[in-house]
XYZ file of C-alpha atoms in Angstrom:
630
model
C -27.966 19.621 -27.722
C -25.705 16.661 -28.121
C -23.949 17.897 -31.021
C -23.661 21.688 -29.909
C -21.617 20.250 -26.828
C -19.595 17.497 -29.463
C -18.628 20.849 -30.874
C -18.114 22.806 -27.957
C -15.505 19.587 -27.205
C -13.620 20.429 -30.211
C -13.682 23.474 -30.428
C -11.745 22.932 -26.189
C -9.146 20.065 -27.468
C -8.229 22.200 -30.398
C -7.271 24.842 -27.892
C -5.223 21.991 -26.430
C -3.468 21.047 -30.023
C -2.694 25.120 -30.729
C -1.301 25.053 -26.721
C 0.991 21.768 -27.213
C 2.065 23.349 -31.108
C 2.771 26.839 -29.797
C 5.112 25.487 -26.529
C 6.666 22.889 -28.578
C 5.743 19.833 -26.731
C 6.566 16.179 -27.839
C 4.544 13.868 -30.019
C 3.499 11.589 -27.597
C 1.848 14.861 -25.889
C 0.441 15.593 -28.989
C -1.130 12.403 -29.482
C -2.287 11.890 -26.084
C -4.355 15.635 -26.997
C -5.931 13.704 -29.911
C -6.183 10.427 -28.260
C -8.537 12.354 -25.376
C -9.879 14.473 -28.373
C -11.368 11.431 -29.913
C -12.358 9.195 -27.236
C -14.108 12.168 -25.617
C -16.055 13.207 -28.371
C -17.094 9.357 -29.588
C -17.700 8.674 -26.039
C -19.596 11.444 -25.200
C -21.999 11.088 -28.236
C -22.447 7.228 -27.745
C -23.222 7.816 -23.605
C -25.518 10.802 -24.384
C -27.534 8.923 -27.439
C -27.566 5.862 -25.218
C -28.450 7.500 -21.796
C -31.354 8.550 -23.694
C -32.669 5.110 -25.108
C -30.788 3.123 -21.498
C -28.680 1.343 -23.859
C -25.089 0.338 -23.128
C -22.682 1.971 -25.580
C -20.231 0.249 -27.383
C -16.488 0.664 -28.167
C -16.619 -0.388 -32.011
C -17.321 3.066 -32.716
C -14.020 4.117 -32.278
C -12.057 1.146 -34.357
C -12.054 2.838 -37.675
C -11.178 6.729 -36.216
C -8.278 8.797 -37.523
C -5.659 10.980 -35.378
C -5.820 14.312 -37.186
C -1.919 13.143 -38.771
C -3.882 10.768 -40.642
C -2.489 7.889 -37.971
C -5.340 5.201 -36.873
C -4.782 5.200 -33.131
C -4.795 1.207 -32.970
C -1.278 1.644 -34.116
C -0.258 3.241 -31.423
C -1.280 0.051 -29.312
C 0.651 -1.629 -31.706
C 3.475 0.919 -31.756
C 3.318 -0.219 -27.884
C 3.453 -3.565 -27.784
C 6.080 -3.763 -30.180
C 8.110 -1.346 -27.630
C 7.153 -3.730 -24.900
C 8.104 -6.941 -26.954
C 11.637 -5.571 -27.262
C 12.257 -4.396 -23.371
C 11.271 -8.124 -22.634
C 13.641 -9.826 -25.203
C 16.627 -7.203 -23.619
C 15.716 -8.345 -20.392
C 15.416 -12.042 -20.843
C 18.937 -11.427 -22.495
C 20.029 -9.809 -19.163
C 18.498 -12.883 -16.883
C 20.103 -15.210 -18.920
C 23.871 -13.153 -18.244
C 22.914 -13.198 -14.512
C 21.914 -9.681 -14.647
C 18.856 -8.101 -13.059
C 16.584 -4.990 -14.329
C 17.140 -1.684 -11.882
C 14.389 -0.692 -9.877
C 13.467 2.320 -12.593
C 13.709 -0.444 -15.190
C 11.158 -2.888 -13.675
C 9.270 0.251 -12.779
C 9.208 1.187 -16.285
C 8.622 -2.095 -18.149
C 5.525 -2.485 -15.698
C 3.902 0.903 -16.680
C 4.455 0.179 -20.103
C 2.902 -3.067 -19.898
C 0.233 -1.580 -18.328
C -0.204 1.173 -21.045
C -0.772 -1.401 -23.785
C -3.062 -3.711 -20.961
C -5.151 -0.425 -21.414
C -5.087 0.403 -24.967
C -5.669 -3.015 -26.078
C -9.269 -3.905 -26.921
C -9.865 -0.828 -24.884
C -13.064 1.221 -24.186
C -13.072 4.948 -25.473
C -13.518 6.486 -22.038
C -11.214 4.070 -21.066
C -8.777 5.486 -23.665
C -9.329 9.517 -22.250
C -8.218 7.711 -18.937
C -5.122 6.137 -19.931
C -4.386 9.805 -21.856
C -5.079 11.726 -18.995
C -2.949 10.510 -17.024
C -0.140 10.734 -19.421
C -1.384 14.513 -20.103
C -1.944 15.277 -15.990
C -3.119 18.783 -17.154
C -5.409 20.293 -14.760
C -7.455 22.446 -17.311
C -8.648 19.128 -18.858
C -10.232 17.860 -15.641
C -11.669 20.315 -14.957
C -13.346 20.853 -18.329
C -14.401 17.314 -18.618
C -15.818 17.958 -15.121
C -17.797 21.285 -16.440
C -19.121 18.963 -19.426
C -20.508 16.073 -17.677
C -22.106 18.307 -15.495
C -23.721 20.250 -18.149
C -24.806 17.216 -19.607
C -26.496 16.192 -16.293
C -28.051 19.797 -16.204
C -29.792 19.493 -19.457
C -30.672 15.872 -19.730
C -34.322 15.402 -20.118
C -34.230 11.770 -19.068
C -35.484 11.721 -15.096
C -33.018 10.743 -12.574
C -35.737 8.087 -11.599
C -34.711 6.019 -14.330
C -31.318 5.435 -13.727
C -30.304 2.918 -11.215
C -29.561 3.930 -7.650
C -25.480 4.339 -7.132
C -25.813 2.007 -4.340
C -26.647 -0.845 -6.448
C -24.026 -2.971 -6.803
C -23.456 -5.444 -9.896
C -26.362 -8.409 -10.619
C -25.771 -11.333 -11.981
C -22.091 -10.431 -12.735
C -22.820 -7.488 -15.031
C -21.021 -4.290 -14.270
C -23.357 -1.205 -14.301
C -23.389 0.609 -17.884
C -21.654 4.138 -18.203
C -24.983 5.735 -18.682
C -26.289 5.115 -14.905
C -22.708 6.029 -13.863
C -22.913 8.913 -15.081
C -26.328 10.315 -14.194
C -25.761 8.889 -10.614
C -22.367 9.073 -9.767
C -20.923 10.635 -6.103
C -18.439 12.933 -7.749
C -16.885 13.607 -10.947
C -13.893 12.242 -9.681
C -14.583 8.944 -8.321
C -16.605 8.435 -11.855
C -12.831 8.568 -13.575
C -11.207 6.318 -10.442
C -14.052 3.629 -11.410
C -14.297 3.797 -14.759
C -12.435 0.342 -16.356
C -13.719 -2.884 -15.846
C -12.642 -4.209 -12.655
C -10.775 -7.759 -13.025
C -12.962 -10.852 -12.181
C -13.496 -11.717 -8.415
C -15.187 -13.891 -5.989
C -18.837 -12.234 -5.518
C -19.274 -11.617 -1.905
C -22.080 -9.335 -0.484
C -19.865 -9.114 2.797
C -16.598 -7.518 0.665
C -16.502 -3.721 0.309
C -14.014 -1.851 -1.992
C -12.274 1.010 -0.206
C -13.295 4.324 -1.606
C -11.511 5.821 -4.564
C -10.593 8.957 -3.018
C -9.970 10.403 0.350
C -12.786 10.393 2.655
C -13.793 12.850 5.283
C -12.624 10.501 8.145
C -8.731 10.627 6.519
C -9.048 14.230 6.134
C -10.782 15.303 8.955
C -10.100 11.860 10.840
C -10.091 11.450 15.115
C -6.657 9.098 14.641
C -4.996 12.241 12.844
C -4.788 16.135 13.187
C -2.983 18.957 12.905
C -1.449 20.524 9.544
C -3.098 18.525 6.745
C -0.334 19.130 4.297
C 2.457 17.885 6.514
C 0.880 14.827 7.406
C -1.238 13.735 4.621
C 1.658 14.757 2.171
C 2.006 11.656 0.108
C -2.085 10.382 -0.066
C -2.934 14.544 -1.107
C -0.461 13.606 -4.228
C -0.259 10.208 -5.314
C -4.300 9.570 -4.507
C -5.774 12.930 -5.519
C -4.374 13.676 -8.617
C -6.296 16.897 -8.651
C -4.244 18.693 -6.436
C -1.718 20.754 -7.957
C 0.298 22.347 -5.341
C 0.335 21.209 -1.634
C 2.315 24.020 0.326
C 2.953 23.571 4.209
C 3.028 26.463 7.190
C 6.804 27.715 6.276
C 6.376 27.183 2.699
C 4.563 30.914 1.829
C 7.526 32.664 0.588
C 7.901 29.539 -2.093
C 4.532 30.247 -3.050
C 5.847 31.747 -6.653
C 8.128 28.848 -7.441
C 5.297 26.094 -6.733
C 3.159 27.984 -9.180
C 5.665 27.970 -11.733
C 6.041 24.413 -11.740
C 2.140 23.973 -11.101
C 2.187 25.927 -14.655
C 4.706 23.988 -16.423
C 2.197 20.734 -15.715
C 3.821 18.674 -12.867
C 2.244 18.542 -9.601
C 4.809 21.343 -7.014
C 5.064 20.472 -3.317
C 6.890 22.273 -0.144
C 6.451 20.903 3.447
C 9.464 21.002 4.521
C 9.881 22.746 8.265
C 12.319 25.771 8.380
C 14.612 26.482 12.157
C 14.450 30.216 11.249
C 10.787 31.367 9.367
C 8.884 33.951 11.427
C 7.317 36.243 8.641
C 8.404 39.041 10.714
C 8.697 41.092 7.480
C 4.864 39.938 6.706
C 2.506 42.069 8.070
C -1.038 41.197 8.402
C -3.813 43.065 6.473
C -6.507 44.071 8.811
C -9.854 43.682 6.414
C -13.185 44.112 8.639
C -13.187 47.573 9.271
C -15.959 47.106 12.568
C -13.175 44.386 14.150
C -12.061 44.972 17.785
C -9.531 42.915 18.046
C -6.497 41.380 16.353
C -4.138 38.112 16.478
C -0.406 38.829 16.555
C 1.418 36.340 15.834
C 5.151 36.088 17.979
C 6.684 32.586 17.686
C 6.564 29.495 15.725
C 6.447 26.010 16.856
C 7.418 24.187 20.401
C 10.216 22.551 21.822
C 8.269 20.756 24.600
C 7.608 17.417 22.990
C 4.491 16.490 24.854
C 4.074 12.768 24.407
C 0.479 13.635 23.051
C 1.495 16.646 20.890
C 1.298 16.680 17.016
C 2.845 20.417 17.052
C 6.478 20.062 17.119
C 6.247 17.499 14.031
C 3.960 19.939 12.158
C 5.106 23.812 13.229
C 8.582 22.529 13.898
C 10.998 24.074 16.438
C 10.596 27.212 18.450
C 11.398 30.141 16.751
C 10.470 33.473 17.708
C 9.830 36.866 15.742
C 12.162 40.347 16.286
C 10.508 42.442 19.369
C 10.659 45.148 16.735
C 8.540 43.946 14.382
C 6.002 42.662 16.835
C 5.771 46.190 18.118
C 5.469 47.533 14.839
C 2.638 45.935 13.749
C 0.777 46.332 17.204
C 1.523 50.225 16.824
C -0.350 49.842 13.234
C -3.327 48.091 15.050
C -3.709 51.032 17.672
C -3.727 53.484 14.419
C -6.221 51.544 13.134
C -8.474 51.772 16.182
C -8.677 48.126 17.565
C -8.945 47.848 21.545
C -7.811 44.532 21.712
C -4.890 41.838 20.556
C -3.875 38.620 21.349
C -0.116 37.650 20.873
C -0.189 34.112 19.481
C 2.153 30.998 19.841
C 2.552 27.601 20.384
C 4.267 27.691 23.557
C 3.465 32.154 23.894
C 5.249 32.695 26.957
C 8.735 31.025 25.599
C 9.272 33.799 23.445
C 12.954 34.476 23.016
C 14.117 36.653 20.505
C 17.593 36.366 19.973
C 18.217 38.451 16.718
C 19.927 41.454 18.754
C 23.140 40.460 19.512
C 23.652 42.105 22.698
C 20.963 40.690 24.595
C 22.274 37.082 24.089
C 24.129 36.800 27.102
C 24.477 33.844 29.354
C 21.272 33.733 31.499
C 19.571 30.965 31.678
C 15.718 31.256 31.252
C 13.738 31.474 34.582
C 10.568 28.480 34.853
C 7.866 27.827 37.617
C 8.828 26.688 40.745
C 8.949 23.048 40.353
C 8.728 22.839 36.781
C 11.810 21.045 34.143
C 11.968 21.212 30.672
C 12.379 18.249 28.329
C 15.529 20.051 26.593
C 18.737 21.450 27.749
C 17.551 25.145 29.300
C 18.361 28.087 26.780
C 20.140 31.138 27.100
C 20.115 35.025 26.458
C 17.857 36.820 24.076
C 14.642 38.917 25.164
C 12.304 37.396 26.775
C 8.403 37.204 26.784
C 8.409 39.866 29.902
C 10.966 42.445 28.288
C 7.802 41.654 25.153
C 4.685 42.141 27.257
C 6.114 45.263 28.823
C 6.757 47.119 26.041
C 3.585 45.694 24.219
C 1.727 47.207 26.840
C 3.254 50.838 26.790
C 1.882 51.542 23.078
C -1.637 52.188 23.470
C -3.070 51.927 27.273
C -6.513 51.873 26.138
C -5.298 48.934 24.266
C -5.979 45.796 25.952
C -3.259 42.443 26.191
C -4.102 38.990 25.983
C -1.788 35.935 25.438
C -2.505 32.502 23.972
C -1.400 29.547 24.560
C 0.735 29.511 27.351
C 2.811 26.683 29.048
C 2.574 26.331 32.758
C 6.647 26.245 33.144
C 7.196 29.793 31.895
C 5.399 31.796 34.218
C 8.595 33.801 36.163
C 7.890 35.966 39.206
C 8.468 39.139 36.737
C 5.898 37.904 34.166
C 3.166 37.848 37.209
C 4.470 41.249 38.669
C 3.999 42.603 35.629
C 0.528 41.292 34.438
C -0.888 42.597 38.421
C 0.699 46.607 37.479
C -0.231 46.730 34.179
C -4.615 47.935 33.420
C -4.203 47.091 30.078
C -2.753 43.077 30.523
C -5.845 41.443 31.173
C -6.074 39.533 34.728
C -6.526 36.427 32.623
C -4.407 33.281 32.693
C -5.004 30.082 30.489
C -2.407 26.791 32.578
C -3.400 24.177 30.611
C -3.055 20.998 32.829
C -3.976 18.443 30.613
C -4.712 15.634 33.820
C -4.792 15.495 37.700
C -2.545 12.860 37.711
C 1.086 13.298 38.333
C 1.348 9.509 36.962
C -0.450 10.280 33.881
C 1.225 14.013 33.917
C 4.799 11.727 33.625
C 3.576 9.906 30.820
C 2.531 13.192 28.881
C 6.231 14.482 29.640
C 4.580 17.739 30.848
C 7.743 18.467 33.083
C 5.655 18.897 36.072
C 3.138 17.468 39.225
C -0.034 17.659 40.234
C 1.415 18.993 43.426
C 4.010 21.948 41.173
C 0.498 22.721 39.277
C -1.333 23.224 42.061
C 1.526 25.457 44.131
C 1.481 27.316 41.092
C -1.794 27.993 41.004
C -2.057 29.366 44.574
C 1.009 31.359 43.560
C -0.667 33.299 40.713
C -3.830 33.908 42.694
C -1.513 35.928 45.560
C 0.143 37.385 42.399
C -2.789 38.788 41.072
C -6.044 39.200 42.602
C -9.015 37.741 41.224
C -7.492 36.577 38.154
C -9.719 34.436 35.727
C -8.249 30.833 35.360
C -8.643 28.472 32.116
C -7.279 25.386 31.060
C -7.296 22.571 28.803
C -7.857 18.632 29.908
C -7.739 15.485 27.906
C -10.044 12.297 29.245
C -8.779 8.921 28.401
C -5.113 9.057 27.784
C -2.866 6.039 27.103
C -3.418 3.674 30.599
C -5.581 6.283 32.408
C -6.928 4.452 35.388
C -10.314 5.403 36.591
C -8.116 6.503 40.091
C -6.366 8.599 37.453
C -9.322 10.459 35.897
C -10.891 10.726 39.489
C -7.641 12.871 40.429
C -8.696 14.816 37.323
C -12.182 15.341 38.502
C -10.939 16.613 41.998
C -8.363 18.924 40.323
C -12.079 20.379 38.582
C -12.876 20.968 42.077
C -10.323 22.215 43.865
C -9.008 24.943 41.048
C -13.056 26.053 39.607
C -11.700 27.620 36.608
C -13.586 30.326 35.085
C -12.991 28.732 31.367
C -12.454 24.958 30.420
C -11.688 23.456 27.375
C -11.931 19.225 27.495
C -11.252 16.916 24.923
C -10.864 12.720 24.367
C -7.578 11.959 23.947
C -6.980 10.736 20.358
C -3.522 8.986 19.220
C -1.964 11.414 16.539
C 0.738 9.838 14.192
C 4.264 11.117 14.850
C 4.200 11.815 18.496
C 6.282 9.551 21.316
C 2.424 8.136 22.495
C 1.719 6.684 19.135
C 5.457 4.902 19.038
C 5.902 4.168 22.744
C 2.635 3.938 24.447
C -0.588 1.633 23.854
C -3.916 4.194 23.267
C -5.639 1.301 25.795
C -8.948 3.227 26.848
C -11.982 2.032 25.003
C -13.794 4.744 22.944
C -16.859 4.482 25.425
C -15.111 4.412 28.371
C -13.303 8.031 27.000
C -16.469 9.322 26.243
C -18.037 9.066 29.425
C -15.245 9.821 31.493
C -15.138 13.210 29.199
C -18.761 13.613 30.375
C -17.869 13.665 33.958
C -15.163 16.107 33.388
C -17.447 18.254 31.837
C -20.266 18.009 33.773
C -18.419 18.917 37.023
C -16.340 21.532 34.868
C -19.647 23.298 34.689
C -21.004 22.909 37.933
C -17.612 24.661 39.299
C -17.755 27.438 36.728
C -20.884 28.133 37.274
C -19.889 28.724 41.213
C -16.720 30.734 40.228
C -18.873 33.211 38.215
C -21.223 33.705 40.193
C -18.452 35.701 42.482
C -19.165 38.468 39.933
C -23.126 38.988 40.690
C -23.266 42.242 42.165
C -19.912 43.516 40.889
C -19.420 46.035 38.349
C -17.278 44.319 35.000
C -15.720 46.951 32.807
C -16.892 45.796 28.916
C -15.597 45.674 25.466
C -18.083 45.980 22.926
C -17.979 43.383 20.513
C -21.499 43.739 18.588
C -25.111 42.161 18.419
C -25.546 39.458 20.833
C -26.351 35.690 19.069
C -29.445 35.104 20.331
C -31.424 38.889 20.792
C -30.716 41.378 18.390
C -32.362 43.926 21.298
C -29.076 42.754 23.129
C -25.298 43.555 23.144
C -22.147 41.170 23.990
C -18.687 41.825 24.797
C -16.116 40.300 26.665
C -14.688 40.871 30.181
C -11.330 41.319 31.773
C -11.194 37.624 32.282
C -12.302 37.269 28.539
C -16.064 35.868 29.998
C -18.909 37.137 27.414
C -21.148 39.282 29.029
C -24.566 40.283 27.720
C -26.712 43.403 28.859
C -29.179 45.452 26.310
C -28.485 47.599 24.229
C -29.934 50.578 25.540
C -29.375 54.191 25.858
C -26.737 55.488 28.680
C -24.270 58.406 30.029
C -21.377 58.760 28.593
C -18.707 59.510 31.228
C -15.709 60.504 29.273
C -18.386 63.659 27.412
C -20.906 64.489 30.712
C -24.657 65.046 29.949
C -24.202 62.644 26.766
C -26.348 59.803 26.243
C -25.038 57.290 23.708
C -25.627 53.810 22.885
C -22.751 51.225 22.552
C -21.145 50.528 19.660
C -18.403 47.575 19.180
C -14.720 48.848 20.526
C -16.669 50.961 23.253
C -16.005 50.082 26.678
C -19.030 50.375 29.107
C -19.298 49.708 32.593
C -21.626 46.347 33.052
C -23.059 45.198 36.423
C -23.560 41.693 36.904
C -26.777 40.251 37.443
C -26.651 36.853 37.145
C -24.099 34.260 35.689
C -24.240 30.721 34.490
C -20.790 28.133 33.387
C -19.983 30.195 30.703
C -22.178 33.788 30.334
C -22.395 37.049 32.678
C -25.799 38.641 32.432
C -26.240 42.847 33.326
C -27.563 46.207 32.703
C -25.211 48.510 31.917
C -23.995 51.756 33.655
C -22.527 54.053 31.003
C -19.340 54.341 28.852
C -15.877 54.782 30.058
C -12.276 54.349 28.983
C -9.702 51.583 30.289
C -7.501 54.129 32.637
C -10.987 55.516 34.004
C -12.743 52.495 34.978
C -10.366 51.717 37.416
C -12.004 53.385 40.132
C -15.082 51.163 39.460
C -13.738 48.144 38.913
């Protein structure tokens, strides 16, 4: 087995030395190919042989070995160090004039120093390191990966023999290669740990950080949003596997990065654009029993919440042509979906400003009581000229918008959502906190009081519309008066839908560089508890208002939990179960059918909880019918 893989190696690197021969590369590529070639192959024998008999392999192996020119690849150390010798004596020449060595100088002078640190008295694993980086090809990593996993796969020595990787070091040995490698987390924190460390203090108390990025920097509570933009510089520099990092406006540059992903170097785009929409980009719809659809209508947000990662990651409001946004709705309805969503950051600030005679000098209309944290904009089509003609397409079609920003809720948009069957009676104000102090310090551009005027407002707008909204517990010097406020907001509002976080400081944003994140962990924690527990205990009151009423349905499918049940989702997008049974079909009389997903069927309520309507259901029916039910 050992020496069918030793020749499956060489038979891989000579690929390699044909590839490097055929594109014409330098000699030091070409040498770094047979400087990998070699310490691979005498590595991989000596580890193998040795993992068998638990010996520690040795690098004298390797002394005598031959490039395939014929040169012994000590010289090259030597080549080195004579290299090095010389940019020393030119740069004690240049102290000794009063002259100092560039940046890129030093820079260079201390990688080279390094090189020859490395291949001096060096390992032969230790060697493929030092040549792999010099190669950064990703086709080598990720054979040497495929290898060392194979050898794993076949080994007939038990994993019980190896030491545990949580051992650390006794009596100031280093753990052998062999244990390493039967035991080790991941293929590439094995290469990140591979040399000898340099000699230290032994302390039990001292823990290295890991090698590579860790689930808490990825994924981590101090840091969200679009992993590309922010982690940017660790995704490169620290995991060298990564050949292309592209951000949220980069698609279209998608070909170049590959190019220069191909030629070898590592290809990066996060820069923000003022102007990308991919209006000309139209979604491919690829689950042919889906509903509904997302349609996406603007990029980014101007608001500059002092919590808000968004306008440092999606950039600055932009917003797609009506046109094309009608377009690709009109393909949906063709399709047969029942339902879409248009998408945003800030939805309801659309303004599309790419037909020039619509940019006239109006000024965009807000809330009653609500400001804006920039200067107010002018002209262009706004999100009610949108929703209206949205609407019109198909009106068995059904409207939804996400996320919304209190301020941008007109007279006309309300007027229009209370006329129109096919907008759903559905609003989503996200409030964020209770407290007007706490609502300054967010730079939400509005009061408790404005929220709550505005709130009364949309309910004589539109008649038992279904209210959500987001909340965040804990934010910089919340006072426990504060988050009480919060709590009687819960109470005094009973919104149908809630969605409650802990507030968690995000890099970028005006909290993290002007304000103190002062709330203990525990103390967020259980005042996010409180907000949820009487979240519930009010939703569960508001839905109960439906028991005994009749809830026109769409079909979505199965329900979760009983496959002898269906679920679909309400006007005020509430799931609603009932079973899936047979019943009349009111748009073909004397039919009996059974639901299937994109029906709509007349449900009547039975019971409710916080977040589910339970019913039986009455028969099936179309949006324009079910009117004079509902």
């Amino acid at each position: 087995m050992i020496d069918e893989t030793v020749g499956l190696l060489s038979s891989t690197f000579s690929v390699f030395h044909t590839y490097s021969t055929a594109n014409s590369h330098s000699l030091r590529f070409k040498r770094s190919v047979a400087i990998c070639q070699l310490g691979v192959t005498t590595w991989f024998r000596e580890a193998a042989e040795d993992f068998q008999s638990q010996k520690r392999p040795t690098p004298d192996a390797i002394d005598d070995a031959l490039l395939p020119d014929g040169t012994p690849w000590t010289e090259i150390a030597a080549e080195r160090k004579l290299r090095v010798c010389a940019r020393s004596r030119r740069r004690r020449s240049r102290e000794l004039a009063g002259r100092e060595d560039s940046p890129r100088q030093e820079a260079g002078l201390s990688g080279l120093r390094k090189t020859v640190g490395s291949f001096s008295a060096m390992h032969p694993f230790q060697c493929v390191l030092r040549a792999r980086r010099c190669l950064r090809r990703g086709p080598l990593a990720s054979v040497s990966w495929l290898l060392l996993r194979t050898c794993r796969a076949h080994s007939s020595v038990p994993s019980s023999a190896c030491p545990s990787p949580q051992r650390q070091q006794e009596d100031g040995v280093w753990k052998d290669f062999s244990s390493r490698l039967a035991t080790g987390p991941t293929f590439q924190d094995f290469l990140r740990s591979a040399s000898v460390p340099p000699e230290q203090p032994s302390s039990s108390e001292v823990e290295d950080p890991p090698p590579y990025l860790t689930v808490d920097e990825l994924l981590g509570r101090q840091r969200r949003g679009c992993m590309a933009e922010r982690l940017k510089e660790e995704i490169l520099n620290r995991e060298k596997m990564v050949d292309i990092l592209a951000g949220p406006d980069a698609y279209r540059d998608l070909p170049r990065l590959l190019a220069v992903a191909e030629s070898g170097q590592q290809a990066a785009n996060v820069l923000l654009s003022l102007d990308e929409t991919y209006a000309d980009v139209m979604p491919v719809q690829t689950s042919p029993s889906a509903t509904s659809a997302f349609v996406s209508i603007m990029r980014g947000c101007d608001n500059m919440c002092s919590y808000c990662i968004v306008p440092f990651t999606r950039g600055r409001e932009r917003s797609r042509p009506v046109a094309s946004i009608l377009e690709e709705v009109r393909k949906l309805s063709e399709q047969g979906l029942k339902e879409v969503t248009l998408l945003g950051q800030n939805v309801n600030s659309f303004r599309d400003n790419s037909e020039v005679q619509f940019n006239n000098a109006v000024s965009t209309n807000l809330s009653r009581g609500f400001s804006t944290n920039y200067k107010a904009k002018q002209g262009g089509l706004r999100f009610a000229h949108l929703l209206d003609q949205v609407s019109r397409i198909d009106p068995e079609m059904r409207i939804r918008f996400t996320s919304p920003h209190p301020k941008d809720f007109p007279d006309e948009v309300l007027q229009l959502i209370h006329e129109r069957d096919n907008i759903c009676k559905q609003i989503h104000l996200p409030a964020q906190s209770g407290s007007s102090r706490v609502l300054e310090a967010m730079r939400r551009g509005y009061s408790r009081e404005a929220y709550v005027e505005l709130i009364h407002h949309i309910r004589e707008s539109i008649p038992g519309v279904s209210l959500s909204s987001d909340f965040i517990a804990g934010f910089c010097g919340e006072t426990e008066e504060d988050h009480l406020q919060t709590v009687s907001l819960l109470r005094e509002v009973q919104y149908n839908i809630g969605f409650l976080f802990a507030y968690s400081m995000r890099q970028k944003t005006r909290a993290y560089h002007r304000l103190k994140d002062d709330i203990p962990e525990e103390v967020k924690l259980r005042r996010l508890e409180e907000l949820i527990t009487v979240f519930r205990e009010e939703a569960t009151k508001a839905n109960k208002s439906f028991v005994g009423c009749t809830q026109l349905v769409l079909v979505e499918g199965p329900s979760k939990r009983s496959a002898a049940d269906l679920c679909g989702r309400n006007d005020g997008n509430l799931k609603v179960i009932f079973a899936d049974v047979e019943m009349e079909d009111a748009t073909d009389s004397g039919l009996r059918v059974r639901a299937q997903p994109g029906d709509y069927v007349l449900v009547k309520i039975t019971s409710a909880s916080s977040q589910t309507l339970k019913g039986h259901v009455l028969c099936k029916t179309t949006l324009k019918d079910s009117t004079a039910y509902c």
